Every structure is written in structure tokens, then in C-alpha cells.
CSV table of N, CA, C and O in Angstrom, one decimal:
chain,number,residue,atom,x,y,z
A,134,MET,N,0.9,-1.2,0.0
A,134,MET,CA,0.0,0.0,0.0
A,134,MET,C,0.9,1.3,0.0
A,134,MET,O,1.9,1.3,0.7
A,135,SER,N,0.5,2.2,-0.8
A,135,SER,CA,1.3,3.5,-0.8
A,135,SER,C,1.0,4.3,0.3
A,135,SER,O,0.0,4.2,1.0
A,136,LYS,N,1.9,5.3,0.5
A,136,LYS,CA,1.7,6.3,1.6
A,136,LYS,C,0.6,7.2,1.2
A,136,LYS,O,0.2,7.4,0.0
A,137,LEU,N,0.0,7.9,2.2
A,137,LEU,CA,-1.0,8.9,1.9
A,137,LEU,C,-0.5,10.2,1.3
A,137,LEU,O,-1.0,10.7,0.3
A,138,LEU,N,0.7,10.6,1.8
A,138,LEU,CA,1.3,11.8,1.4
A,138,LEU,C,2.8,11.7,1.2
A,138,LEU,O,3.5,11.2,2.0
A,139,THR,N,3.3,12.2,0.0
A,139,THR,CA,4.7,12.4,-0.3
A,139,THR,C,5.0,13.9,-0.1
A,139,THR,O,4.4,14.7,-0.6
A,140,ILE,N,5.9,14.1,0.8
A,140,ILE,CA,6.4,15.5,1.0
A,140,ILE,C,7.7,15.6,0.2
A,140,ILE,O,8.7,14.9,0.5
A,141,SER,N,7.6,16.4,-0.8
A,141,SER,CA,8.8,16.5,-1.8
A,141,SER,C,9.4,17.9,-1.6
A,141,SER,O,8.8,18.9,-1.6
A,142,ILE,N,10.8,17.8,-1.6
A,142,ILE,CA,11.6,19.0,-1.4
A,142,ILE,C,12.6,19.1,-2.5
A,142,ILE,O,13.6,18.5,-2.4
A,143,PRO,N,12.4,20.0,-3.5
A,143,PRO,CA,13.4,20.2,-4.5
A,143,PRO,C,14.4,21.3,-3.9
A,143,PRO,O,13.9,22.2,-3.2
A,144,THR,N,15.6,21.1,-4.1
A,144,THR,CA,16.6,22.0,-3.4
A,144,THR,C,17.8,22.3,-4.3
A,144,THR,O,18.2,21.4,-5.1
A,145,TYR,N,18.3,23.5,-4.1
A,145,TYR,CA,19.6,23.8,-4.7
A,145,TYR,C,20.3,24.9,-3.9
A,145,TYR,O,19.7,26.0,-3.6
A,146,ASN,N,21.5,24.6,-3.4
A,146,ASN,CA,22.3,25.5,-2.6
A,146,ASN,C,21.6,26.2,-1.5
A,146,ASN,O,21.6,27.4,-1.4
A,147,ARG,N,20.8,25.5,-0.7
A,147,ARG,CA,20.1,26.1,0.5
A,147,ARG,C,20.2,25.2,1.7
A,147,ARG,O,19.1,24.9,2.2
A,148,SER,N,21.3,24.7,2.0
A,148,SER,CA,21.4,23.7,3.0
A,148,SER,C,20.9,24.1,4.3
A,148,SER,O,20.2,23.3,5.1
A,149,GLY,N,21.1,25.4,4.7
A,149,GLY,CA,20.6,25.9,6.0
A,149,GLY,C,19.1,25.9,6.1
A,149,GLY,O,18.5,25.4,7.1
A,150,MET,N,18.5,26.3,5.0
A,150,MET,CA,17.0,26.3,5.0
A,150,MET,C,16.5,24.9,4.9
A,150,MET,O,15.4,24.6,5.5
A,151,LEU,N,17.1,24.1,4.1
A,151,LEU,CA,16.7,22.6,4.1
A,151,LEU,C,16.7,22.0,5.4
A,151,LEU,O,15.8,21.2,5.8
A,152,LEU,N,17.7,22.3,6.2
A,152,LEU,CA,17.8,21.6,7.5
A,152,LEU,C,16.6,22.1,8.4
A,152,LEU,O,16.1,21.3,9.2
A,153,VAL,N,16.3,23.4,8.3
A,153,VAL,CA,15.2,23.9,9.1
A,153,VAL,C,13.9,23.2,8.6
A,153,VAL,O,13.1,22.8,9.5
A,154,GLN,N,13.7,23.0,7.3
A,154,GLN,CA,12.5,22.3,6.9
A,154,GLN,C,12.5,20.9,7.3
A,154,GLN,O,11.4,20.4,7.8
A,155,LEU,N,13.6,20.2,7.2
A,155,LEU,CA,13.6,18.8,7.6
A,155,LEU,C,13.3,18.6,9.1
A,155,LEU,O,12.6,17.7,9.5
A,156,ASN,N,13.9,19.5,9.9
A,156,ASN,CA,13.6,19.4,11.4
A,156,ASN,C,12.2,19.7,11.7
A,156,ASN,O,11.6,19.0,12.6
A,157,TRP,N,11.6,20.6,11.0
A,157,TRP,CA,10.2,20.9,11.2
A,157,TRP,C,9.4,19.7,10.8
A,157,TRP,O,8.4,19.3,11.5
A,158,LEU,N,9.7,19.1,9.7
A,158,LEU,CA,8.9,17.9,9.3
A,158,LEU,C,9.1,16.8,10.3
A,158,LEU,O,8.1,16.1,10.5
A,159,LEU,N,10.3,16.6,10.8
A,159,LEU,CA,10.5,15.6,11.8
A,159,LEU,C,9.6,15.8,13.0
A,159,LEU,O,9.0,14.8,13.5
A,160,ASP,N,9.4,17.0,13.4
A,160,ASP,CA,8.5,17.3,14.6
A,160,ASP,C,7.1,17.0,14.3
A,160,ASP,O,6.4,16.5,15.1
A,161,GLU,N,6.7,17.2,13.0
A,161,GLU,CA,5.3,17.0,12.6
A,161,GLU,C,5.1,15.5,12.5
A,161,GLU,O,4.1,15.0,12.9
A,162,LEU,N,6.0,14.8,11.9
A,162,LEU,CA,5.9,13.3,11.8
A,162,LEU,C,5.9,12.6,13.1
A,162,LEU,O,5.2,11.6,13.3
A,163,ALA,N,6.5,13.2,14.1
A,163,ALA,CA,6.6,12.6,15.5
A,163,ALA,C,5.2,12.6,16.1
A,163,ALA,O,4.9,11.9,17.1
A,164,ALA,N,4.3,13.4,15.6
A,164,ALA,CA,2.9,13.5,16.1
A,164,ALA,C,2.1,12.3,15.7
A,164,ALA,O,0.9,12.4,15.8
A,165,GLY,N,2.7,11.3,15.1
A,165,GLY,CA,1.9,10.1,14.8
A,165,GLY,C,1.6,10.0,13.3
A,165,GLY,O,0.8,9.2,12.9
A,166,LEU,N,2.3,10.8,12.5
A,166,LEU,CA,2.0,10.7,11.0
A,166,LEU,C,3.1,10.0,10.1
A,166,LEU,O,2.9,9.9,9.0
A,167,ALA,N,4.1,9.5,10.8
A,167,ALA,CA,5.3,8.9,10.1
A,167,ALA,C,4.9,7.8,9.2
A,167,ALA,O,5.4,7.6,8.1
A,168,ASP,N,3.9,6.9,9.6
A,168,ASP,CA,3.6,5.8,8.8
A,168,ASP,C,2.7,6.1,7.6
A,168,ASP,O,2.5,5.3,6.7
A,169,GLN,N,2.2,7.4,7.6
A,169,GLN,CA,1.3,7.8,6.4
A,169,GLN,C,2.1,8.7,5.4
A,169,GLN,O,1.5,9.0,4.4
A,170,CYS,N,3.3,9.0,5.7
A,170,CYS,CA,4.1,10.0,4.9
A,170,CYS,C,5.4,9.4,4.5
A,170,CYS,O,6.0,8.6,5.1
A,171,ASN,N,5.9,9.9,3.3
A,171,ASN,CA,7.3,9.8,3.0
A,171,ASN,C,7.8,11.1,2.6
A,171,ASN,O,7.1,12.0,2.1
A,172,ILE,N,9.2,11.2,2.7
A,172,ILE,CA,9.8,12.5,2.4
A,172,ILE,C,10.9,12.2,1.3
A,172,ILE,O,11.6,11.2,1.5
A,173,ILE,N,10.9,13.0,0.3
A,173,ILE,CA,11.9,12.9,-0.8
A,173,ILE,C,12.5,14.2,-1.0
A,173,ILE,O,11.9,15.3,-0.9
A,174,VAL,N,13.9,14.2,-1.0
A,174,VAL,CA,14.6,15.5,-1.3
A,174,VAL,C,15.4,15.2,-2.7
A,174,VAL,O,16.0,14.2,-2.8
A,175,ARG,N,15.2,16.1,-3.6
A,175,ARG,CA,15.8,16.0,-5.0
A,175,ARG,C,16.8,17.2,-5.0
A,175,ARG,O,16.3,18.3,-5.2
A,176,ASP,N,18.0,16.9,-4.9
A,176,ASP,CA,19.0,17.9,-4.9
A,176,ASP,C,19.5,18.2,-6.4
A,176,ASP,O,19.9,17.3,-7.1
A,177,ASN,N,19.4,19.5,-6.8
A,177,ASN,CA,19.7,19.9,-8.1
A,177,ASN,C,21.1,20.2,-8.3
A,177,ASN,O,21.5,21.2,-8.8
A,178,CYS,N,22.0,19.3,-7.9
A,178,CYS,CA,23.4,19.4,-8.1
A,178,CYS,C,24.0,20.6,-7.3
A,178,CYS,O,24.8,21.3,-7.8
A,179,SER,N,23.6,20.7,-6.1
A,179,SER,CA,24.0,21.8,-5.2
A,179,SER,C,25.6,21.8,-5.1
A,179,SER,O,26.2,20.7,-5.1
A,180,THR,N,26.1,23.0,-5.0
A,180,THR,CA,27.6,23.1,-4.8
A,180,THR,C,27.9,23.5,-3.3
A,180,THR,O,29.1,23.7,-3.0
A,181,ASP,N,26.9,23.6,-2.5
A,181,ASP,CA,27.2,23.8,-1.1
A,181,ASP,C,27.2,22.5,-0.3
A,181,ASP,O,27.5,21.4,-0.9
A,182,ASP,N,27.0,22.5,1.0
A,182,ASP,CA,27.1,21.3,1.8
A,182,ASP,C,25.7,20.6,2.0
A,182,ASP,O,25.5,19.9,3.0
A,183,THR,N,24.9,20.7,1.0
A,183,THR,CA,23.5,20.0,1.1
A,183,THR,C,23.6,18.5,1.4
A,183,THR,O,23.0,18.0,2.3
A,184,ARG,N,24.5,17.9,0.6
A,184,ARG,CA,24.6,16.4,0.8
A,184,ARG,C,25.0,16.1,2.2
A,184,ARG,O,24.5,15.2,2.9
A,185,GLN,N,26.0,16.8,2.8
A,185,GLN,CA,26.5,16.5,4.2
A,185,GLN,C,25.4,16.8,5.2
A,185,GLN,O,25.2,16.0,6.2
A,186,VAL,N,24.6,17.9,5.0
A,186,VAL,CA,23.6,18.2,5.9
A,186,VAL,C,22.5,17.1,5.9
A,186,VAL,O,22.0,16.7,6.9
A,187,VAL,N,22.1,16.7,4.7
A,187,VAL,CA,21.1,15.6,4.6
A,187,VAL,C,21.7,14.3,5.3
A,187,VAL,O,20.9,13.6,6.0
A,188,GLU,N,22.9,13.9,5.0
A,188,GLU,CA,23.5,12.7,5.6
A,188,GLU,C,23.5,12.8,7.1
A,188,GLU,O,23.2,11.8,7.8
A,189,LEU,N,23.9,13.9,7.7
A,189,LEU,CA,23.9,14.1,9.1
A,189,LEU,C,22.5,14.0,9.7
A,189,LEU,O,22.2,13.4,10.7
A,190,TRP,N,21.6,14.7,9.0
A,190,TRP,CA,20.2,14.7,9.5
A,190,TRP,C,19.6,13.2,9.5
A,190,TRP,O,19.0,12.8,10.4
A,191,LYS,N,19.9,12.6,8.4
A,191,LYS,CA,19.3,11.2,8.2
A,191,LYS,C,19.9,10.3,9.3
A,191,LYS,O,19.2,9.4,9.7
A,192,ALA,N,21.1,10.5,9.7
A,192,ALA,CA,21.7,9.6,10.7
A,192,ALA,C,21.1,9.8,12.0
A,192,ALA,O,21.3,8.9,12.9
A,193,THR,N,20.4,10.9,12.2
A,193,THR,CA,19.8,11.2,13.6
A,193,THR,C,18.3,10.8,13.7
A,193,THR,O,17.8,10.8,14.8
A,194,ILE,N,17.7,10.4,12.5
A,194,ILE,CA,16.3,10.2,12.6
A,194,ILE,C,16.0,8.7,12.8
A,194,ILE,O,16.8,7.9,12.6
A,195,ASP,N,14.7,8.4,13.1
A,195,ASP,CA,14.2,7.1,13.2
A,195,ASP,C,14.3,6.4,11.9
A,195,ASP,O,13.8,6.9,10.9
A,196,PRO,N,15.0,5.2,11.8
A,196,PRO,CA,15.1,4.6,10.5
A,196,PRO,C,13.8,4.1,9.9
A,196,PRO,O,13.7,3.8,8.7
A,197,ALA,N,12.7,4.2,10.6
A,197,ALA,CA,11.4,3.8,10.2
A,197,ALA,C,10.8,4.9,9.3
A,197,ALA,O,9.8,4.6,8.6
A,198,ILE,N,11.3,6.1,9.4
A,198,ILE,CA,10.8,7.2,8.6
A,198,ILE,C,11.2,7.0,7.1
A,198,ILE,O,12.4,6.7,6.8
A,199,ASP,N,10.3,7.0,6.3
A,199,ASP,CA,10.5,6.8,4.9
A,199,ASP,C,11.1,8.0,4.2
A,199,ASP,O,10.4,9.0,4.0
A,200,PHE,N,12.4,8.0,4.0
A,200,PHE,CA,13.1,9.2,3.5
A,200,PHE,C,14.0,8.8,2.4
A,200,PHE,O,14.8,7.8,2.5
A,201,THR,N,14.0,9.6,1.3
A,201,THR,CA,14.8,9.4,0.2
A,201,THR,C,15.5,10.6,-0.2
A,201,THR,O,14.9,11.6,-0.4
A,202,TYR,N,16.8,10.5,-0.5
A,202,TYR,CA,17.6,11.7,-1.0
A,202,TYR,C,18.2,11.3,-2.3
A,202,TYR,O,18.8,10.2,-2.5
A,203,TYR,N,18.1,12.2,-3.3
A,203,TYR,CA,18.7,11.9,-4.6
A,203,TYR,C,19.4,13.2,-5.1
A,203,TYR,O,18.8,14.3,-5.0
A,204,ARG,N,20.6,13.1,-5.6
A,204,ARG,CA,21.3,14.3,-6.1
A,204,ARG,C,21.5,14.1,-7.6
A,204,ARG,O,22.1,13.1,-8.0
A,205,HIS,N,21.0,15.1,-8.4
A,205,HIS,CA,21.2,15.0,-9.9
A,205,HIS,C,22.7,15.2,-10.2
A,205,HIS,O,23.4,16.0,-9.5
A,206,GLU,N,23.1,14.6,-11.2
A,206,GLU,CA,24.6,14.7,-11.6
A,206,GLU,C,24.8,16.0,-12.2
A,206,GLU,O,26.0,16.5,-12.2
A,207,LYS,N,23.8,16.7,-12.7
A,207,LYS,CA,24.0,18.1,-13.2
A,207,LYS,C,22.7,18.9,-12.9
A,207,LYS,O,21.6,18.3,-12.6
A,208,ASN,N,22.8,20.2,-12.9
A,208,ASN,CA,21.7,21.1,-12.6
A,208,ASN,C,20.7,21.0,-13.8
A,208,ASN,O,21.0,21.3,-14.9
A,209,ILE,N,19.5,20.5,-13.5
A,209,ILE,CA,18.5,20.3,-14.5
A,209,ILE,C,17.5,21.5,-14.6
A,209,ILE,O,16.5,21.4,-15.5
A,210,GLY,N,17.7,22.5,-13.8
A,210,GLY,CA,16.8,23.6,-13.7
A,210,GLY,C,15.7,23.4,-12.6
A,210,GLY,O,15.4,22.3,-12.3
A,211,GLY,N,15.2,24.6,-12.2
A,211,GLY,CA,14.3,24.6,-11.1
A,211,GLY,C,13.0,23.9,-11.4
A,211,GLY,O,12.5,23.0,-10.6
A,212,MET,N,12.3,24.2,-12.4
A,212,MET,CA,11.0,23.5,-12.8
A,212,MET,C,11.2,22.0,-13.1
A,212,MET,O,10.4,21.2,-12.6
A,213,ALA,N,12.3,21.7,-13.7
A,213,ALA,CA,12.5,20.2,-14.0
A,213,ALA,C,12.7,19.5,-12.7
A,213,ALA,O,12.4,18.3,-12.6
A,214,ASN,N,13.4,20.2,-11.7
A,214,ASN,CA,13.6,19.5,-10.4
A,214,ASN,C,12.3,19.3,-9.7
A,214,ASN,O,12.1,18.3,-9.0
A,215,ILE,N,11.4,20.2,-9.8
A,215,ILE,CA,10.1,20.1,-9.2
A,215,ILE,C,9.3,19.0,-9.8
A,215,ILE,O,8.7,18.1,-9.2
A,216,VAL,N,9.4,18.9,-11.2
A,216,VAL,CA,8.7,17.8,-11.9
A,216,VAL,C,9.4,16.4,-11.4
A,216,VAL,O,8.6,15.5,-11.3
A,217,SER,N,10.6,16.4,-11.2
A,217,SER,CA,11.3,15.3,-10.8
A,217,SER,C,10.8,14.8,-9.4
A,217,SER,O,10.6,13.6,-9.2
A,218,CYS,N,10.6,15.7,-8.6
A,218,CYS,CA,10.0,15.4,-7.2
A,218,CYS,C,8.6,14.8,-7.4
A,218,CYS,O,8.3,13.8,-6.8
A,219,ILE,N,7.8,15.4,-8.2
A,219,ILE,CA,6.5,14.9,-8.4
A,219,ILE,C,6.5,13.4,-9.1
A,219,ILE,O,5.7,12.6,-8.6
A,220,ASN,N,7.3,13.3,-10.0
A,220,ASN,CA,7.4,12.0,-10.7
A,220,ASN,C,7.9,10.8,-9.8
A,220,ASN,O,7.6,9.7,-10.1
A,221,HIS,N,8.6,11.2,-8.8
A,221,HIS,CA,9.2,10.1,-7.9
A,221,HIS,C,8.4,10.0,-6.6
A,221,HIS,O,8.8,9.3,-5.7
A,222,ALA,N,7.2,10.6,-6.5
A,222,ALA,CA,6.4,10.6,-5.4
A,222,ALA,C,5.7,9.2,-5.3
A,222,ALA,O,5.3,8.6,-6.3
A,223,ALA,N,5.6,8.7,-4.0
A,223,ALA,CA,4.9,7.4,-3.8
A,223,ALA,C,3.6,7.6,-3.1
A,223,ALA,O,2.9,6.6,-3.0
A,224,GLY,N,3.2,8.8,-2.7
A,224,GLY,CA,2.0,8.9,-2.0
A,224,GLY,C,0.8,9.2,-2.9
A,224,GLY,O,0.9,9.6,-4.1
A,225,ARG,N,-0.3,9.1,-2.3
A,225,ARG,CA,-1.6,9.4,-3.0
A,225,ARG,C,-1.6,10.9,-3.3
A,225,ARG,O,-2.2,11.3,-4.3
A,226,PHE,N,-1.1,11.7,-2.4
A,226,PHE,CA,-1.1,13.1,-2.6
A,226,PHE,C,0.4,13.6,-2.5
A,226,PHE,O,1.2,12.9,-1.8
A,227,VAL,N,0.7,14.7,-3.1
A,227,VAL,CA,2.1,15.2,-3.1
A,227,VAL,C,2.0,16.6,-2.6
A,227,VAL,O,1.2,17.5,-3.1
A,228,TRP,N,2.9,16.9,-1.7
A,228,TRP,CA,3.1,18.3,-1.2
A,228,TRP,C,4.5,18.7,-1.5
A,228,TRP,O,5.4,18.1,-1.0
A,229,THR,N,4.7,19.7,-2.4
A,229,THR,CA,6.1,20.1,-2.7
A,229,THR,C,6.4,21.4,-2.0
A,229,THR,O,5.6,22.4,-2.1
A,230,LEU,N,7.5,21.4,-1.2
A,230,LEU,CA,7.9,22.6,-0.4
A,230,LEU,C,8.9,23.4,-1.3
A,230,LEU,O,9.7,22.9,-1.9
């Protein structure tokens, strides 16, 4: 059975804000929603420390949280990255941040 909601986050060179969003989501999922949601981050080939921020964050969360990180090999553009998020969603509904 698929999840009810995919929370998709397209990102490019905004590791600080991404960490804020991920921590906020973690607080919300802790309210009993983790089994109904999955989170995907599609990194548009960031040149900052986005990958490291995601790896550190992922290492601190409950492994039961359905979380996927993908980094494009090249920058595909903002709209294409958003489409990529939607195309890889597993939920019945998609919320793109």
C-alpha cells in the first residue's frame, strides 16, 4: 500500500533552510504521522554542503521514517527538479515545499 502523502523538497544551494524544513517535518511526523508519509529530497546538483547536511540529518532520525535523498549529476533547472519530485512521489497526494 502506498503512503497517503509524499512530502517532496526540491533544493539547490540552500542547505541551511533545508535543515530547518527537515527538522520541522520531523517534529510533525513525530505527532503520529510517520507511517502515512514519506519525504523525498531532490538535490539539483548543489555546490554547497547540502549532501552532508542531509546525511547528518538522516543519521539522527528514526530509520522507520521513509526518507529518500537523490542528487542530480547536473543542474536540470528549477522547474525540471520540481517535476522530478512529483514523478518520484509514492503517495496518493504530493506536497512540494
